[in-house]
Amino acid sequence: MTAIERIHQFDKFGVVLGLERMEELLRRLGNPHDRLQVIHVAGTNGKGSVCKYMEMGLKACGYKIGLYTSPYIEKFNERIRYDGSDITDEELEVSAWKVIEQAEEMVADGMDSPTEFEVVTAIAFEFFSHKQVDIAILEVGLGGTGDSTNVIKEPMASVITSISMDHMDRLGNTLGEIAANKAGIIKKGCPVIANVPEREAAAVIARKAYEAGARLYDISGIRTAVTDETIEGQTVSMQLFDKSYSDVEIPMIGQHQAQNLKTALATLEVLRRKGSISLDKENLYKGLREAAQPGRFEVLRLASDNKPTVIIDGAHNEAGAAALEKTMKECFEGRILLVTGILADKEVDRILEHFTNITHNIVVTEPDNPRKMDACELASKLEDMGIVPIVEAGIDRCIVRVREIEEDYDVVLFAGSLYLIGMVRGLFKCLQEQTTRF
């Protein structure tokens, strides 16, 4: 049995928020997380992109960076990165079995088993500690307060990227309740960088920071100027505190990515001003130019030879779908074919409202996940909106169907569940390797 196979067996314990199991597991491992300098990132959307900008920017400035994110797009190893590369299979085996051994001993001692996410988080801590990373960037998995990453006692910075409605079954039914959960990563005396314009949520974060004696940097009102935007990237300028960041080139597009860049740069600027890090502007800009995030408005193919542009985007909640709608309207005027599959526990109706503002030409399929919405049920929702989609539940057959009709369109957009996006990305790469026409 491989380490990954054993890790997945912990999935039967589900997602259980709380830190008791995590703290016990880490204690048995010698508390590797206490040896790390951490930037902790929470929020509804944008976490992954903010983390990527900081990872690549800091790496280009000479720092050895550990990055922990979730979920992965194609391969499990993507979740744990060191010095700009995914953890190798060999490294994963070594760190994973150390953690698994301690998790099994917990169960043998009559304690509750850690969940899969807790085991994976502990593996990341163990690996980063072994590698002696300069800075570990941690993306919260779910919420903040009870997330397994929240064992960090004194982060270099606590970052909150955005607050919107998602995971209401666990985090709350209002923006204020969700914000309170995500603000759980705020620690006494540690700086907080928040890019949250919604008043209800922002007020909760401000109160939490005040109670913790943590200085809050509310950057939601700082403007960004975008120029030279194409589907391959954009140039962004802004004034952060007393420092100008002008003409920053990034490979990800959309106003939401300009906001994510602002959050990342503001965090780095706060740490620079504190003396925690040093930044070389030329190297920082070079790193940011390489900060591409798989599955986030990723262009898999540009239009050529009667073949449409192919884009994938993990717009898996309402805020993500709204950002995708805005970006598509800004970048494309031609015929668009949308292929989507969505998890049933998401706000499907609200997501579809944005998707149908992009196009009425829709193919419905299913992500490979037990939480998936049945393709026929999703199609029924679209029919209630006056749209008759093509239904192909199986992703392989769906791809074949898309290939049959793609010449009628200027853009083929795959959007919805990240599980769907990962499947499509892998299939597309396989087709490219086989030099098969997509």
XYZ file of C-alpha atoms in Angstrom:
438
model
C 0.000 0.000 0.000
C 1.306 3.435 -0.923
C 1.231 6.335 1.490
C -1.431 8.098 -0.587
C -3.668 5.015 -0.514
C -3.326 4.856 3.275
C -3.979 8.606 3.597
C -7.220 8.269 1.652
C -8.410 5.620 4.096
C -8.664 8.355 6.716
C -11.379 9.918 4.546
C -13.945 7.653 6.220
C -13.729 9.913 9.273
C -15.079 12.798 7.183
C -14.498 16.492 7.791
C -14.615 17.197 11.503
C -13.660 20.691 12.617
C -11.735 21.094 15.873
C -8.099 21.066 16.936
C -7.878 18.385 19.649
C -6.909 15.495 17.349
C -4.521 17.681 15.374
C -2.758 18.962 18.466
C -2.309 15.430 19.813
C -0.965 14.149 16.494
C 1.518 17.006 16.257
C 2.591 16.508 19.882
C 3.508 12.928 19.062
C 5.505 14.178 16.079
C 7.468 16.648 18.202
C 5.399 19.699 17.208
C 7.094 20.380 13.863
C 4.729 23.315 13.214
C 6.272 25.256 16.109
C 9.545 25.419 14.187
C 7.984 27.210 11.207
C 7.589 30.862 10.247
C 4.072 30.952 8.787
C 1.917 33.204 6.637
C -1.638 31.983 7.269
C -4.266 32.599 4.570
C -8.056 32.271 4.942
C -11.005 33.493 2.886
C -13.821 32.265 0.682
C -12.210 32.871 -2.713
C -8.756 33.874 -3.861
C -6.753 31.970 -1.231
C -4.916 29.805 -3.730
C -3.995 32.688 -6.018
C -2.838 34.896 -3.130
C -0.674 32.043 -1.876
C 0.760 31.480 -5.347
C 1.720 35.146 -5.767
C 3.500 35.119 -2.404
C 5.184 31.790 -3.087
C 6.640 32.805 -6.416
C 7.476 36.360 -5.344
C 9.316 35.279 -2.207
C 11.076 32.417 -3.976
C 12.412 34.844 -6.602
C 13.731 36.989 -3.748
C 15.816 34.073 -2.484
C 13.604 32.510 0.176
C 13.028 28.771 0.537
C 9.241 28.593 0.590
C 6.902 25.823 1.673
C 3.358 26.010 0.316
C 0.371 24.022 1.550
C -2.904 24.325 -0.375
C -6.031 22.339 -1.173
C -7.562 20.740 -3.042
C -5.251 19.505 -5.764
C -6.153 19.752 -9.430
C -4.546 16.656 -10.930
C -2.052 15.076 -8.539
C -2.015 14.812 -4.750
C 1.577 16.092 -4.587
C 0.401 19.557 -5.696
C -0.887 20.196 -2.177
C 2.597 20.325 -0.639
C 5.299 22.337 -2.411
C 8.889 23.243 -1.602
C 11.053 25.777 -3.401
C 8.617 26.062 -6.305
C 8.115 22.343 -6.940
C 5.631 19.720 -5.779
C 6.770 17.289 -3.115
C 8.289 14.232 -4.822
C 6.756 10.787 -4.460
C 9.768 9.672 -2.440
C 9.608 12.657 -0.093
C 5.888 12.175 0.356
C 6.344 8.527 1.300
C 8.919 9.360 3.977
C 6.991 12.195 5.627
C 3.611 10.513 5.253
C 4.538 7.260 6.956
C 5.998 9.145 9.915
C 2.626 10.820 10.390
C 0.544 7.732 9.636
C 2.455 5.731 12.249
C 1.599 8.279 14.930
C -2.029 8.498 13.776
C -2.365 4.719 14.059
C -0.848 4.788 17.537
C -3.435 7.388 18.560
C -6.191 4.976 17.553
C -4.448 2.079 19.298
C -4.390 4.195 22.464
C -8.164 4.603 22.281
C -8.229 8.114 20.873
C -10.276 9.413 17.961
C -8.564 9.012 14.613
C -7.349 12.111 12.823
C -9.250 12.962 9.645
C -7.660 12.812 6.206
C -7.169 16.587 6.076
C -5.525 16.563 9.505
C -3.125 13.816 8.430
C -2.214 15.683 5.250
C -1.702 18.938 7.155
C 0.593 17.161 9.609
C 2.544 15.719 6.683
C 3.064 19.231 5.335
C 4.316 20.441 8.734
C 6.662 17.472 9.059
C 8.031 17.970 5.541
C 8.483 21.743 5.865
C 10.234 21.314 9.205
C 12.561 18.684 7.721
C 13.367 20.977 4.798
C 13.904 23.915 7.164
C 11.893 26.273 4.979
C 12.361 29.983 5.550
C 8.625 30.631 5.348
C 5.641 28.275 5.147
C 2.534 29.635 3.430
C -0.574 27.823 4.680
C -3.958 27.951 3.002
C -6.863 27.238 5.325
C -8.895 24.213 4.244
C -12.324 25.143 5.619
C -13.282 28.197 7.628
C -10.576 29.140 10.071
C -11.361 28.613 13.740
C -11.528 24.820 13.700
C -9.367 24.190 10.633
C -6.389 21.916 11.190
C -3.968 24.620 10.018
C -5.098 26.819 12.920
C -2.678 25.208 15.368
C -0.194 27.926 14.397
C 0.289 30.093 17.498
C 2.177 33.135 16.178
C 1.942 33.555 12.406
C 4.018 36.211 10.676
C 0.723 37.455 9.257
C -2.910 36.400 9.147
C -4.462 37.071 5.737
C -8.179 37.130 4.889
C -8.715 37.319 1.140
C -12.500 37.604 0.822
C -15.795 36.712 2.481
C -18.804 35.382 0.598
C -21.482 32.725 0.982
C -20.062 29.202 0.840
C -20.044 26.137 3.131
C -22.977 27.618 5.050
C -23.758 24.212 6.558
C -20.543 24.482 8.560
C -19.590 28.156 8.734
C -22.864 30.050 9.171
C -25.740 31.545 7.229
C -24.657 35.187 7.190
C -21.530 37.008 6.059
C -20.925 37.984 9.666
C -21.021 34.389 10.885
C -18.739 33.222 8.091
C -16.347 36.106 8.749
C -16.217 35.232 12.445
C -15.152 31.695 11.611
C -12.496 32.769 9.134
C -11.247 35.456 11.525
C -10.414 32.626 13.899
C -6.926 32.577 12.380
C -6.204 36.006 13.932
C -3.676 35.669 16.767
C -2.600 37.998 19.557
C -0.237 40.708 18.351
C 0.134 39.294 14.831
C -0.644 41.612 11.874
C -3.866 41.044 9.933
C -4.226 41.885 6.236
C -7.853 41.870 5.061
C -9.289 42.603 1.619
C -12.962 42.399 2.598
C -15.188 45.262 1.365
C -18.474 43.870 2.698
C -19.324 45.965 5.775
C -20.894 43.215 7.853
C -17.933 40.898 7.393
C -15.329 43.665 7.706
C -16.799 44.800 11.031
C -16.489 41.295 12.453
C -12.864 41.027 11.345
C -12.036 44.457 12.786
C -13.576 43.518 16.134
C -11.657 40.237 16.260
C -8.381 41.999 15.461
C -9.047 44.607 18.161
C -9.837 41.951 20.762
C -6.612 40.122 19.889
C -4.484 43.258 20.006
C -3.567 42.598 16.375
C -2.949 45.477 13.995
C -5.412 45.380 11.118
C -4.477 46.489 7.626
C -7.787 46.928 5.821
C -6.746 47.182 2.168
C -10.218 46.875 0.641
C -10.280 50.560 -0.291
C -6.909 50.604 -2.050
C -7.419 50.954 -5.777
C -5.762 48.936 -8.498
C -5.289 50.039 -12.099
C -5.238 47.393 -14.828
C -3.653 47.881 -18.255
C -2.610 45.678 -21.165
C -5.071 42.895 -20.310
C -5.211 39.937 -22.685
C -6.296 36.365 -22.027
C -2.625 35.589 -21.352
C -2.137 38.128 -18.585
C -2.474 41.684 -17.332
C -0.447 44.552 -15.908
C -1.494 45.953 -12.539
C -0.434 49.085 -10.654
C -1.211 50.228 -7.112
C 0.028 52.323 -4.220
C 0.460 50.294 -1.035
C 0.948 52.443 2.037
C 3.911 54.657 1.058
C 5.307 52.406 -1.659
C 4.415 52.294 -5.349
C 3.959 48.969 -7.109
C 3.535 49.960 -10.740
C 3.332 47.859 -13.897
C 3.314 44.484 -12.174
C 2.830 41.791 -14.822
C 0.886 38.671 -13.852
C -0.268 35.716 -15.993
C -3.767 35.491 -14.462
C -6.491 37.852 -15.615
C -9.645 39.454 -14.291
C -10.258 42.193 -11.742
C -10.458 39.540 -9.024
C -6.871 38.572 -9.781
C -5.793 42.193 -9.497
C -7.419 42.130 -6.051
C -5.631 38.882 -5.164
C -2.340 40.411 -6.233
C -3.074 43.431 -4.030
C -3.675 41.158 -1.043
C -0.426 39.276 -1.648
C 1.680 42.411 -2.174
C 0.137 44.156 0.829
C 1.057 41.178 3.000
C 4.631 41.187 1.736
C 4.858 44.959 2.157
C 3.631 44.755 5.769
C 6.266 42.100 6.498
C 8.955 44.162 4.740
C 8.080 47.230 6.785
C 8.314 45.147 9.957
C 11.774 43.933 8.959
C 10.594 40.312 8.733
C 11.586 39.973 5.075
C 13.551 41.899 2.446
C 12.337 42.303 -1.105
C 14.257 42.982 -4.291
C 11.756 44.657 -6.596
C 13.216 43.313 -9.836
C 13.268 39.731 -8.580
C 9.834 40.103 -6.987
C 8.345 41.228 -10.290
C 10.078 38.367 -12.084
C 8.549 35.845 -9.696
C 5.081 37.343 -10.053
C 5.269 37.008 -13.833
C 5.566 33.243 -13.291
C 2.765 32.962 -10.719
C 0.262 30.907 -12.714
C -2.372 28.983 -10.768
C -3.634 25.798 -12.460
C -7.378 25.736 -12.988
C -7.942 29.447 -12.406
C -8.975 30.914 -15.758
C -6.255 28.791 -17.284
C -5.922 28.906 -21.062
C -5.223 25.365 -22.241
C -5.196 26.343 -25.912
C -5.369 29.546 -27.909
C -7.610 29.639 -30.975
C -5.937 28.518 -34.205
C -6.719 26.521 -37.378
C -10.487 26.620 -36.796
C -10.006 25.341 -33.255
C -11.496 27.447 -30.458
C -9.715 28.783 -27.405
C -10.067 26.346 -24.498
C -10.271 27.663 -20.935
C -10.779 25.960 -17.584
C -11.903 27.747 -14.420
C -12.774 26.376 -11.009
C -15.724 28.699 -10.400
C -17.255 26.457 -7.752
C -19.312 28.976 -5.766
C -21.388 32.080 -6.441
C -18.567 34.585 -5.984
C -16.299 32.574 -8.270
C -19.030 32.293 -10.890
C -19.635 36.051 -10.732
C -15.927 36.741 -11.246
C -15.861 34.337 -14.185
C -18.893 36.009 -15.774
C -17.253 39.423 -15.497
C -13.945 38.222 -16.942
C -15.579 36.410 -19.856
C -17.637 39.466 -20.776
C -14.541 41.646 -20.694
C -12.434 39.293 -22.817
C -14.752 37.610 -25.331
C -17.536 38.635 -27.684
C -17.786 35.509 -29.838
C -19.654 32.236 -29.525
C -19.048 30.438 -26.242
C -19.699 26.809 -25.321
C -19.829 26.205 -21.576
C -19.235 22.728 -20.133
C -20.123 22.412 -16.467
C -20.499 19.988 -13.593
C -21.239 21.145 -10.046
C -21.297 19.649 -6.566
C -24.807 19.285 -5.152
C -23.984 21.000 -1.843
C -23.119 24.286 -3.574
C -25.500 27.178 -4.306
C -26.225 25.671 -7.696
C -29.061 28.015 -8.708
C -26.984 31.122 -8.045
C -23.973 29.681 -9.847
C -26.150 28.907 -12.864
C -27.477 32.473 -12.942
C -23.951 33.680 -13.656
C -23.098 30.844 -16.026
C -26.195 31.488 -18.135
C -25.230 35.156 -18.379
C -22.102 33.961 -20.166
C -23.859 31.740 -22.713
C -26.950 29.605 -23.301
C -24.899 26.982 -25.143
C -24.214 24.539 -22.337
C -23.070 20.945 -21.973
C -23.860 19.341 -18.615
C -21.662 16.616 -17.145
C -20.605 15.324 -13.713
C -17.409 15.688 -11.660
C -15.895 12.510 -10.262
C -16.968 13.076 -6.677
C -19.663 11.495 -4.476
C -21.063 14.984 -3.769
C -21.745 15.610 -7.465
C -25.081 16.833 -8.734
C -26.661 14.356 -11.135
C -26.310 15.631 -14.691
C -30.024 15.191 -15.397
C -30.931 17.166 -12.279
C -28.578 19.951 -13.298
C -30.047 19.913 -16.804
C -33.537 20.172 -15.311
C -32.538 23.327 -13.461
C -31.330 24.848 -16.723
C -34.523 23.826 -18.487
C -36.485 25.667 -15.807
C -34.458 28.732 -16.848
C -35.476 28.248 -20.493
C -32.228 26.608 -21.613
C -31.993 23.147 -23.140
C -28.476 21.798 -22.542
C -26.649 18.813 -23.969
C -26.344 16.119 -21.305
C -23.296 13.839 -21.165
C -22.797 12.556 -17.619
C -19.573 10.652 -18.343
C -16.619 12.981 -18.745
C -14.965 10.881 -21.466
C -18.117 10.896 -23.586
C -18.571 14.575 -22.787
C -15.128 15.378 -24.204
C -15.924 13.410 -27.353
C -19.175 15.340 -27.774
C -17.404 18.653 -27.324
C -14.855 17.723 -29.974
C -17.706 16.979 -32.375
C -19.213 20.454 -32.074
C -16.310 22.711 -31.066
C -15.802 24.206 -34.533
C -19.094 26.067 -34.116
C -17.617 28.110 -31.265
C -14.873 30.636 -30.582
C -14.355 29.550 -26.980
C -14.907 26.313 -25.090
C -15.119 27.053 -21.352
C -15.027 24.315 -18.740
C -16.227 25.696 -15.389
C -17.645 24.516 -12.091
C -16.267 21.980 -9.640
C -12.494 21.841 -9.227
C -12.850 18.061 -9.434
C -14.218 18.482 -12.959
C -11.486 20.950 -13.875
C -8.793 18.539 -12.726
C -10.241 15.745 -14.846
C -10.475 17.961 -17.926
C -6.965 19.299 -17.461
C -5.535 15.812 -17.262
C -7.469 14.585 -20.299
C -6.483 17.629 -22.337
C -2.788 17.177 -21.527
C -3.062 13.513 -22.492
C -4.635 14.446 -25.812
C -1.877 16.964 -26.460
C 0.791 14.369 -25.742
C -0.893 12.051 -28.219
C -1.032 14.925 -30.746
C -4.737 14.201 -31.028
C -6.960 16.988 -32.226
C -9.124 18.287 -29.378
